[in-house]
Coordinates of C-alpha atoms in Angstrom, one line a residue:
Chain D
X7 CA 0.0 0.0 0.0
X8 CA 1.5 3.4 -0.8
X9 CA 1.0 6.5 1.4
X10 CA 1.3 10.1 0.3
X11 CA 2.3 12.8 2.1
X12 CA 1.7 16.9 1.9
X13 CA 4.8 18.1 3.7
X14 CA 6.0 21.5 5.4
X15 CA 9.3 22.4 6.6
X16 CA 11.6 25.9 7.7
X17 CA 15.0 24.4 5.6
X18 CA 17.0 26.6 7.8
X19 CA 18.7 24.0 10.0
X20 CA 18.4 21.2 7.3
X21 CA 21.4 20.3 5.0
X22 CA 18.2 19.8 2.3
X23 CA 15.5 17.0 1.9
X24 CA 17.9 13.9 1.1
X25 CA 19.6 12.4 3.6
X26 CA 23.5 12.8 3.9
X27 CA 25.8 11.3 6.1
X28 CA 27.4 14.9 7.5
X29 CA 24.4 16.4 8.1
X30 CA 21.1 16.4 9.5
X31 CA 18.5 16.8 6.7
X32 CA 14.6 16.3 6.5
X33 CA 14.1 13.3 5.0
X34 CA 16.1 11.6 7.5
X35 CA 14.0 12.9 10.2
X36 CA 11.2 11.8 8.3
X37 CA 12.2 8.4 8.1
X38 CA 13.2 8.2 11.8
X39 CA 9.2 9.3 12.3
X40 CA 8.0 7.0 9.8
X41 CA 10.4 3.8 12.0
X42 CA 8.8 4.8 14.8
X43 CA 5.5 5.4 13.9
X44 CA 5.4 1.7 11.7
X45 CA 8.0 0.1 13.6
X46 CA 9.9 -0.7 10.2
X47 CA 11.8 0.7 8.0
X48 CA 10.5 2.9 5.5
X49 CA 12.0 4.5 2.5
X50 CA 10.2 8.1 1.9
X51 CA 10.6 9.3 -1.5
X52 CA 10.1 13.7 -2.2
X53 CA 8.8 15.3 -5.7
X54 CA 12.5 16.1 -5.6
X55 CA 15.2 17.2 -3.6
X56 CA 14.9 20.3 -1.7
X57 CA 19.4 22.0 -1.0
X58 CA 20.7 22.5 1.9
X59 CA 18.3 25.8 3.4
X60 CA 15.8 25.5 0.9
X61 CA 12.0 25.8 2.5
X62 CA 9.3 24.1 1.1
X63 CA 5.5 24.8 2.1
X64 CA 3.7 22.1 0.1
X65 CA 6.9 19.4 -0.9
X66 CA 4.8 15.9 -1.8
X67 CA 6.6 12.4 -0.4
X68 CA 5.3 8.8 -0.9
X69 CA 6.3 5.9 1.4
X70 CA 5.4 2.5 0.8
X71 CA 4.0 0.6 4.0
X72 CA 1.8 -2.4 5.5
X73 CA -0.3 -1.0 7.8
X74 CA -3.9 -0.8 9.5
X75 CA -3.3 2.9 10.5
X76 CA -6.0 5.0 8.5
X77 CA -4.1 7.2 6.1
X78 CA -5.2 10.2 6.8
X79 CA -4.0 9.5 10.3
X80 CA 0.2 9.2 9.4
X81 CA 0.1 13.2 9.5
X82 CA -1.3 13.6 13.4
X83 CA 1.1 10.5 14.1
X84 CA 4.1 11.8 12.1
X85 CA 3.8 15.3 13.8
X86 CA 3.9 14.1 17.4
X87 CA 7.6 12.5 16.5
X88 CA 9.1 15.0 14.4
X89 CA 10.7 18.4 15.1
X90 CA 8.6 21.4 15.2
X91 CA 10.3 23.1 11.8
X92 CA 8.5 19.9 9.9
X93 CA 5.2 19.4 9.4
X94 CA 3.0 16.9 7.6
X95 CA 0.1 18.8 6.4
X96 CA -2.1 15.9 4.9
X97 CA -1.9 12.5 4.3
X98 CA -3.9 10.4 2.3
X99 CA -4.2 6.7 0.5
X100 CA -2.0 7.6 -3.1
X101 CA -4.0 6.8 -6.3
X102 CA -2.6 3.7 -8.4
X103 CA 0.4 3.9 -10.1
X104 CA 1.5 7.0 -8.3
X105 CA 4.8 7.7 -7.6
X106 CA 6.0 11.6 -6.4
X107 CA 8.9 11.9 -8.8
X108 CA 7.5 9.9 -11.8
X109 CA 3.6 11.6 -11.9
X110 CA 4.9 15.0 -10.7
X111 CA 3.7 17.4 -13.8
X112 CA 5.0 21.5 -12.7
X113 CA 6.3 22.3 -10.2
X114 CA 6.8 26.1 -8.6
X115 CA 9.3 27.5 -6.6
X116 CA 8.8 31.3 -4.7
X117 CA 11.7 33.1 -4.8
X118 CA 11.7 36.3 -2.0
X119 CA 13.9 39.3 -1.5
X120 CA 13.8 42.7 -0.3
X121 CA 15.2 45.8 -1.2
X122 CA 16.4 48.2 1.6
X123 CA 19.5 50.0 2.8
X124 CA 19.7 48.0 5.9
X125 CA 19.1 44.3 6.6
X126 CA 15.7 43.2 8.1
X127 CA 15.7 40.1 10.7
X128 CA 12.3 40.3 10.4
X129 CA 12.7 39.4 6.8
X130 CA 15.8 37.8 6.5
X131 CA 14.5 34.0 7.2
X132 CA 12.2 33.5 4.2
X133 CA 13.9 36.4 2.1
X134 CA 17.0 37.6 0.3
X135 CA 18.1 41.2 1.4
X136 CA 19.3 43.5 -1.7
X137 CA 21.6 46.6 -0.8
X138 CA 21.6 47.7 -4.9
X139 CA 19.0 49.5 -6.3
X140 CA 17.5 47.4 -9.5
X141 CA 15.0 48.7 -11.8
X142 CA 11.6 47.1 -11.1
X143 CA 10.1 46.9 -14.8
X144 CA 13.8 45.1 -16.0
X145 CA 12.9 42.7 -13.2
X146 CA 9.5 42.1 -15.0
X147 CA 11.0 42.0 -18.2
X148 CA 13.3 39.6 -17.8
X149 CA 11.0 37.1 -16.7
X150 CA 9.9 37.3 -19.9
X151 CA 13.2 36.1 -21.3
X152 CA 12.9 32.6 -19.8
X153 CA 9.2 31.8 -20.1
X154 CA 9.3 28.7 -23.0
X155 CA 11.0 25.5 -23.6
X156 CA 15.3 26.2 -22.9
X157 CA 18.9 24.7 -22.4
X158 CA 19.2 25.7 -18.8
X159 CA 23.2 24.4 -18.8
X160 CA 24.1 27.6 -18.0
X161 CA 22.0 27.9 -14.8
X162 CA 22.8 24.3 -13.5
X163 CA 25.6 23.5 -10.7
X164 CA 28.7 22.0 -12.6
X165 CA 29.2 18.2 -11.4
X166 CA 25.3 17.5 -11.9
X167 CA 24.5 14.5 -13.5
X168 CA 21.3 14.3 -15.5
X169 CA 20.2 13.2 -19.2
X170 CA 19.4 16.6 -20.1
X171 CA 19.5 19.8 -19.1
X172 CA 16.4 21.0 -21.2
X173 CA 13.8 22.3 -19.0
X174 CA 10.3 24.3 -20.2
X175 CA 9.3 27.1 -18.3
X176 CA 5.4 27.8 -17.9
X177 CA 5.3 30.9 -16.5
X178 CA 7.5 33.4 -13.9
X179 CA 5.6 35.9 -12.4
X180 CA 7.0 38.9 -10.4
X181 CA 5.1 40.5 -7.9
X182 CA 5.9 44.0 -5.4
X183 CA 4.7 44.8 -2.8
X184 CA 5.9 47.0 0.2
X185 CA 6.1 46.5 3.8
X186 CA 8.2 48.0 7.1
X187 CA 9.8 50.2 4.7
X188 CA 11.4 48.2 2.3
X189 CA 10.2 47.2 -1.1
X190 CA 9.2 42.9 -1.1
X191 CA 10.0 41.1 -4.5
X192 CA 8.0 37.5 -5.3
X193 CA 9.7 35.8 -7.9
X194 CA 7.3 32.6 -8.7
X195 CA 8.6 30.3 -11.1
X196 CA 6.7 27.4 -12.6
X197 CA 8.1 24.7 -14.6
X198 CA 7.8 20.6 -15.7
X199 CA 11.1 20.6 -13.2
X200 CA 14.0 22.7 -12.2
X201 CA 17.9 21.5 -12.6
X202 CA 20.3 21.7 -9.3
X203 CA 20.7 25.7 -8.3
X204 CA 18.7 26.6 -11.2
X205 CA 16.0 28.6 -9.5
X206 CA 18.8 30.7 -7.6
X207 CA 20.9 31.3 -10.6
X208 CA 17.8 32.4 -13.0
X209 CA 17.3 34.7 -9.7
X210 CA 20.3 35.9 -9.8
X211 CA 20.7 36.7 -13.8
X212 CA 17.0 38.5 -13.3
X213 CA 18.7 40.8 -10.7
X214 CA 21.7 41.3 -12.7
X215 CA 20.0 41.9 -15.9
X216 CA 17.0 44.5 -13.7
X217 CA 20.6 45.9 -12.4
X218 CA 22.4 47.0 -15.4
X219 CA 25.0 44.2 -14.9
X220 CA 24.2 42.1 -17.6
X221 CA 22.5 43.0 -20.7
X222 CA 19.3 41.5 -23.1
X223 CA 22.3 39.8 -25.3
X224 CA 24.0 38.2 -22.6
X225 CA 20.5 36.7 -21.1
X226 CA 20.0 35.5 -24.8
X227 CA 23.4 34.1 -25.2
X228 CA 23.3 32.3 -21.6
X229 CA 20.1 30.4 -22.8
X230 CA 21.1 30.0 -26.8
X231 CA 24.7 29.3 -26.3
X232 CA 24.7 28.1 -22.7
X233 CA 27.2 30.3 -21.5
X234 CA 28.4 30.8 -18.2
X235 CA 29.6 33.9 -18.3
X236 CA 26.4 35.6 -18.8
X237 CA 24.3 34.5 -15.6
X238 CA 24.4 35.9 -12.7
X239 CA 25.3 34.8 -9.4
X240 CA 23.3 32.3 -7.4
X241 CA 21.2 33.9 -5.1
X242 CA 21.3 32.5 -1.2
X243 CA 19.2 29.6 -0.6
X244 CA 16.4 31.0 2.2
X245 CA 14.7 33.0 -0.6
X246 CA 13.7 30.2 -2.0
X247 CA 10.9 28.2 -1.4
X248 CA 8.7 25.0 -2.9
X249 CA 5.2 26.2 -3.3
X250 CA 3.6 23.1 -5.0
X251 CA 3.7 20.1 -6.6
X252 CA 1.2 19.7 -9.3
X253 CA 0.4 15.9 -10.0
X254 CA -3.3 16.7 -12.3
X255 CA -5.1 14.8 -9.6
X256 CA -6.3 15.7 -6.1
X257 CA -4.3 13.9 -3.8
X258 CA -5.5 15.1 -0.4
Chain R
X10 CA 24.0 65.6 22.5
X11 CA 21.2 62.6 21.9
X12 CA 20.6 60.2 19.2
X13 CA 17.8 58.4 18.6
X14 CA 18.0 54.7 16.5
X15 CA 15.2 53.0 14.7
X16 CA 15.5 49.3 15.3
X17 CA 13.8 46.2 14.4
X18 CA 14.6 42.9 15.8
X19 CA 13.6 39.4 15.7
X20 CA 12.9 38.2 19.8
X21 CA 12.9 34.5 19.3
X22 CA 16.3 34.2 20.7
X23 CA 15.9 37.1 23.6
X24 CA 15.0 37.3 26.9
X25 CA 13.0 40.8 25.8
X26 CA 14.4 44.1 25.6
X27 CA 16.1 45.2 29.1
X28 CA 19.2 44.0 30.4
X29 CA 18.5 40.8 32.9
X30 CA 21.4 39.1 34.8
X31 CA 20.3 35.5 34.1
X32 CA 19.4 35.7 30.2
X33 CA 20.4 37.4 27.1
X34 CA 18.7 40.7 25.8
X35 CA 18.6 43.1 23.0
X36 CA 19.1 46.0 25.1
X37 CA 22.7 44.4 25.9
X38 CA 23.5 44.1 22.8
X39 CA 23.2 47.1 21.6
X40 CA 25.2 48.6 24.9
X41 CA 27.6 46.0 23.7
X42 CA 27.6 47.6 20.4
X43 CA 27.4 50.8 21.1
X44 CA 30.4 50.8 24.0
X45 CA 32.4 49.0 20.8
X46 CA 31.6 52.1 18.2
X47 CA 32.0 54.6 21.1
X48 CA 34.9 53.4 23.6
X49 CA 32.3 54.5 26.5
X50 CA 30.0 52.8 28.6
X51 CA 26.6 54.2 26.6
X52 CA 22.6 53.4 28.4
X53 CA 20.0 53.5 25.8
X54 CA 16.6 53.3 26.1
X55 CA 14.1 52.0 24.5
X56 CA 10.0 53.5 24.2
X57 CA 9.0 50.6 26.5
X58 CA 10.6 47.1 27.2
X59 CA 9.3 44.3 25.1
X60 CA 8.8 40.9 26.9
X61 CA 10.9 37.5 26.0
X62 CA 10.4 36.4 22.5
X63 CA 8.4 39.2 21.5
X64 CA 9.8 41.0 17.9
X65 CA 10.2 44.7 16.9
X66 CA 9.7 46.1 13.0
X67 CA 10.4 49.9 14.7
X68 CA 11.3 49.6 18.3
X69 CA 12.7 53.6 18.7
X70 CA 15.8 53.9 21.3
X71 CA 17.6 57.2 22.5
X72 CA 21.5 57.2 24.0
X73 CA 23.4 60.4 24.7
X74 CA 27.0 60.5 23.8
X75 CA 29.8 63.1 22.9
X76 CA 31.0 62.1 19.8
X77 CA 32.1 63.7 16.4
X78 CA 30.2 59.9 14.2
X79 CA 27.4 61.9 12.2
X80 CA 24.4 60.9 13.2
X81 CA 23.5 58.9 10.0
X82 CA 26.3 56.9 10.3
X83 CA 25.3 54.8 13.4
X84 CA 23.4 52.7 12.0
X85 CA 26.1 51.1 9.4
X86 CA 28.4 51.1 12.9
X87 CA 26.6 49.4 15.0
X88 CA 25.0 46.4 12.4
X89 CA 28.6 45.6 12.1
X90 CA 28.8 45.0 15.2
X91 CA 25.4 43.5 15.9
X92 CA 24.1 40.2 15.2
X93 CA 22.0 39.4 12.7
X94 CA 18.5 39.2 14.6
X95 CA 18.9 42.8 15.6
X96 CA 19.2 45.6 12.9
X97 CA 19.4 49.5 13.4
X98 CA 17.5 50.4 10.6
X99 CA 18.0 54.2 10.8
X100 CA 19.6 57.0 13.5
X101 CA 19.9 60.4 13.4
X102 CA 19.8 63.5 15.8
X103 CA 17.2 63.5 18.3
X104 CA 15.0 66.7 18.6
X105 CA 15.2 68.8 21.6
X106 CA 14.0 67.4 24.6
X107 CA 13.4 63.8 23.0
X108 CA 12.5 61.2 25.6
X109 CA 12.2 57.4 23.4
X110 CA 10.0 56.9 26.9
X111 CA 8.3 59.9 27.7
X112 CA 7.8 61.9 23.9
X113 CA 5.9 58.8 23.0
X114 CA 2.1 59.9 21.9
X115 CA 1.1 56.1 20.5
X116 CA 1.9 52.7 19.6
X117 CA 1.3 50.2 17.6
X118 CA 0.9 46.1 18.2
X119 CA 0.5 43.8 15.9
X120 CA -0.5 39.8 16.9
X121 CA -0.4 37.8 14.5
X122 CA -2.5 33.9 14.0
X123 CA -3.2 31.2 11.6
X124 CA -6.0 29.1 11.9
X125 CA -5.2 25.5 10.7
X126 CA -5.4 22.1 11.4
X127 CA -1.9 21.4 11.6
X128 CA 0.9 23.5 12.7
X129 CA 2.7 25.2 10.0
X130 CA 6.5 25.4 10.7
X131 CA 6.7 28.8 7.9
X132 CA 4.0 30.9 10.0
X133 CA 4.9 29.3 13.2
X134 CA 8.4 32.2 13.6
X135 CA 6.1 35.0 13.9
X136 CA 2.5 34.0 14.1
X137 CA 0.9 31.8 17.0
X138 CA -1.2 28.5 15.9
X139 CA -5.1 28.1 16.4
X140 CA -6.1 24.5 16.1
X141 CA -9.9 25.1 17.3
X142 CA -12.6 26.8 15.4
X143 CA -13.7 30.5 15.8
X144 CA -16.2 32.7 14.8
X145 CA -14.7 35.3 12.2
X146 CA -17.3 38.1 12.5
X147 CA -17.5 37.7 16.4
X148 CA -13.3 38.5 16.5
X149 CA -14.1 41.9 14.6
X150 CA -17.1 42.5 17.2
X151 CA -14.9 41.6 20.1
X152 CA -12.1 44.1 18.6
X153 CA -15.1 47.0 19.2
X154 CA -15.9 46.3 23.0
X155 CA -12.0 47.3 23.6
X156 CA -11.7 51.0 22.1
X157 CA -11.7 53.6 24.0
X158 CA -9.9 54.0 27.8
X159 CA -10.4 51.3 30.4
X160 CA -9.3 50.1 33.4
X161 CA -6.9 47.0 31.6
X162 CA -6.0 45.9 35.3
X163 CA -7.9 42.2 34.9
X164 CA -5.4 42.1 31.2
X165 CA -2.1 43.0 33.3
X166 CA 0.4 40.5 34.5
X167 CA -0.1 40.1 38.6
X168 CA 3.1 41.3 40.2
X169 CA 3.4 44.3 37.9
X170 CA 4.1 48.2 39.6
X171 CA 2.2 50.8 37.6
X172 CA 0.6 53.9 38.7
X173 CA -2.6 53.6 37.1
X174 CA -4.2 50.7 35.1
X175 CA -5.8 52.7 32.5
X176 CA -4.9 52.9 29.1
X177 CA -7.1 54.0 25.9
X178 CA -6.9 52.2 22.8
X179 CA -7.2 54.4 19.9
X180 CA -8.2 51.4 17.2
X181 CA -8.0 47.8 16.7
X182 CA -8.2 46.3 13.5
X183 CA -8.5 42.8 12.4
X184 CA -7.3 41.2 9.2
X185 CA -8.5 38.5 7.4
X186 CA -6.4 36.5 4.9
X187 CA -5.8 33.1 3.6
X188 CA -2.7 31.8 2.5
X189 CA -1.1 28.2 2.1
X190 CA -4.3 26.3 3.2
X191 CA -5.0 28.4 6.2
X192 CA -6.9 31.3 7.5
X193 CA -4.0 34.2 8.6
X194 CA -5.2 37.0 11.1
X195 CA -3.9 40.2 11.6
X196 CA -5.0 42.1 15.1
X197 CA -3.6 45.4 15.3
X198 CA -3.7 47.6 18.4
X199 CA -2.8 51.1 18.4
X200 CA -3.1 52.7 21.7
X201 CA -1.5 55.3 24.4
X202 CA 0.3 52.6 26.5
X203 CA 0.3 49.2 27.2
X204 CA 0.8 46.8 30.5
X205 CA 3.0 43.6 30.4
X206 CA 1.1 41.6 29.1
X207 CA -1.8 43.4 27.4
X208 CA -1.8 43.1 24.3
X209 CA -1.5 39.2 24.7
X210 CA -4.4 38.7 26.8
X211 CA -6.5 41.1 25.3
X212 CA -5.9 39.0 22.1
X213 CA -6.7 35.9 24.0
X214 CA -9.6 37.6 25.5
X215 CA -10.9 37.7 21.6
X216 CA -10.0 34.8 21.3
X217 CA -12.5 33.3 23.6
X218 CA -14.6 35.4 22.9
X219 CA -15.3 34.5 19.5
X220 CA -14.6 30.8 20.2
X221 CA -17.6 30.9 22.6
X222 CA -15.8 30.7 26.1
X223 CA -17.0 34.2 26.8
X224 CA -19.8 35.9 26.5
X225 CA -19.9 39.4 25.7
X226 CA -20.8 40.2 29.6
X227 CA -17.9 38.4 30.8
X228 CA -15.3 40.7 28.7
X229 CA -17.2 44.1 29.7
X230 CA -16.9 42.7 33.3
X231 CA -13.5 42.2 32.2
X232 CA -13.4 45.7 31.7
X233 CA -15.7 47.3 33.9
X234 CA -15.0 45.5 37.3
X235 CA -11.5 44.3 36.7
X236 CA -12.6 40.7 37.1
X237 CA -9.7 38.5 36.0
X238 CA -12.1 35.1 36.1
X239 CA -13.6 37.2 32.8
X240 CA -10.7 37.1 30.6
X241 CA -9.1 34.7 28.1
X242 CA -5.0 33.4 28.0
X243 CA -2.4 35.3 27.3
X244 CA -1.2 34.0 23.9
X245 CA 2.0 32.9 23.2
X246 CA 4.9 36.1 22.8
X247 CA 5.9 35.0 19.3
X248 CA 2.9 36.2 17.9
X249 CA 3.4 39.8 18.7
X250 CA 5.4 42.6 17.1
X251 CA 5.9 46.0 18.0
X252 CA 5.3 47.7 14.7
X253 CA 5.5 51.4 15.4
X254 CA 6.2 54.5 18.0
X255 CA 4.3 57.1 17.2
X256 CA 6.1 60.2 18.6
X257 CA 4.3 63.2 16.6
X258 CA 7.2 64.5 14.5
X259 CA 9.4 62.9 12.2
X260 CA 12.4 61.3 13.7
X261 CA 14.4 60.1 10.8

């Protein structure tokens, strides 16, 4: 019987969702729930990985398990054993033939930053703080830039090992807003699936480009030619966030 | 000559604002800071102490020093020198006779909630979790009974040494919003002056209120008689922000 989950966490103090052997990450706490709750072990497998400091408020994870426990009952149980920065959400019976990484269709991401002259703690967990001044209407147009079907080689980590690095975009939307006296960016990017550090990077080359750093050529060329040296640099990880997981069914 | 410093921090880590012997608190940290800039023991002082755990967006502070470091320039001084959940987000000259106690004409709370069924560790930093069911409508009437100047004594923390027990509320608004599967709530109360405690049992006084625990005679009781039986918890301090001093001229 196969279980899925709807799953919450602050990536803060995580080293990311998969489970390393120098650091504490979320899916091993996960699994230490899951062994306690079952009293076996139990491989729990995420939409995809979340890096290290990466937040995610809807991240979808299956586990297969034989079990009486009601399904929508793992997330009350899984709660009471794990840490307070991760919560289960839902949980629910998953439809035949599911599987999170196989069935997952889009996926978006929330990227957050601010712009002020002085940092914010109140913003600085689930936000990037920007000390430059970048013009807001570049940031719009450059979002336009990646919208479509691309060679995001440019934007991935070197070292990465995947089949290709050909990724469509459906849509990036930038939205302001301000609060506290400092202007809030929302960056929300959704696509069939995201390459390691990609979000952060296409981030990053937005900023540059709204910034005068990089210009509507070298955004061109870094998707056309995938070149390196026309992306910016990789935003910090707490900006980022995993909004949903879209599977074309209603799993909860 | 006196400065004044605008600063916002988050309280999660802090035993409030004012120095204590046995914990660690933002008000010694910025001593720390400013004895570091200045080379002199410094006392500032803040427009009221804020309890453990609670956060400031605008928390306004006065020191007096002699010192030729323009005004301005404090604030890049002492973030290099604090950490990173305290921020001085601007300084400058204070007006004559400034008191960041005493010159203070209003200020503003804000408590913050979600209403879910499961805890949700990216609201959980600066919003308290409400796992029972309330009445919507009835938390905007109970926001009404409040305004105006009352006797808060039956909302203050026993043990407390205040002249007077009165305070007037100017306003108190309640915000409605839904994001990430759950119901967010904004309450925010703008008043003269507030007791230890206040603001967090007023809000739990709602609370009950528009959960059914109390009726509408119990919190006028509350109110009219001092009766503590007649009043709700006081909800948790992470919740709460102090979001503004309201000193009638323009500081910065």
């Amino acid at each position: 019987m196969r279980y899925v989950l709807l799953v919450a966490y602050d990536g803060t103090d995580y080293g990311g969702w998969q489970i390393q052997s120098n650091t504490v990450t979320v899916q091993e706490k996960l699994t230490k729930a899951l062994k306690e709750t079952l009293g076996a072990d139990v491989c729990v497998t995420a939409s995809g990985r979340t890096d290290s400091g990466v937040h995610a408020a809807a991240q979808v994870c299956h586990f297969d398990a034989e079990t009486t426990v009601p399904p929508e009952r793992f997330a009350d149980a899984l709660n009471f054993r794990l840490p307070a920065d991760i919560s289960v959400l839902k949980s629910s019976a998953a439809p035949d033939g599911f599987d999170a990484v196989r069935s997952a269709k889009k996926k978006t991401y929330c990227y957050r930053l601010y712009l002020s002259r002085r940092r914010n703690p109140l913003k600085d967990r689930y936000s990037a703080w920007i000390k430059y001044n970048i013009d807001l209407q570049k940031l719009k147009k450059a979002a336009e830039m990646f919208n479509g079907e691309h060679d995001f080689k440019a934007y991935c980590a070197a070292g990465s090992q995947v089949k290709t690095t050909v990724r469509e975009i459906y849509s990036i939307g930038v939205y302001i807003g301000e609060s506290r006296g400092s202007t809030d960016v929302e960056i929300s990017v959704c696509g069939n699936g995201f390459l390691y550090n990609m979000v952060r990077t296409l981030v990053g080359t937005m900023l540059y480009y709204a910034a005068g750093r990089l210009t509507e050529e070298d955004v061109l060329r870094s998707l056309e030619e995938c070149d390196r040296s026309a992306v910016g640099k990789t935003m910090p990880a707490n900006g980022l966030t995993l909004e949903n997981v879209d599977y074309g069914v209603e799993l909860f």
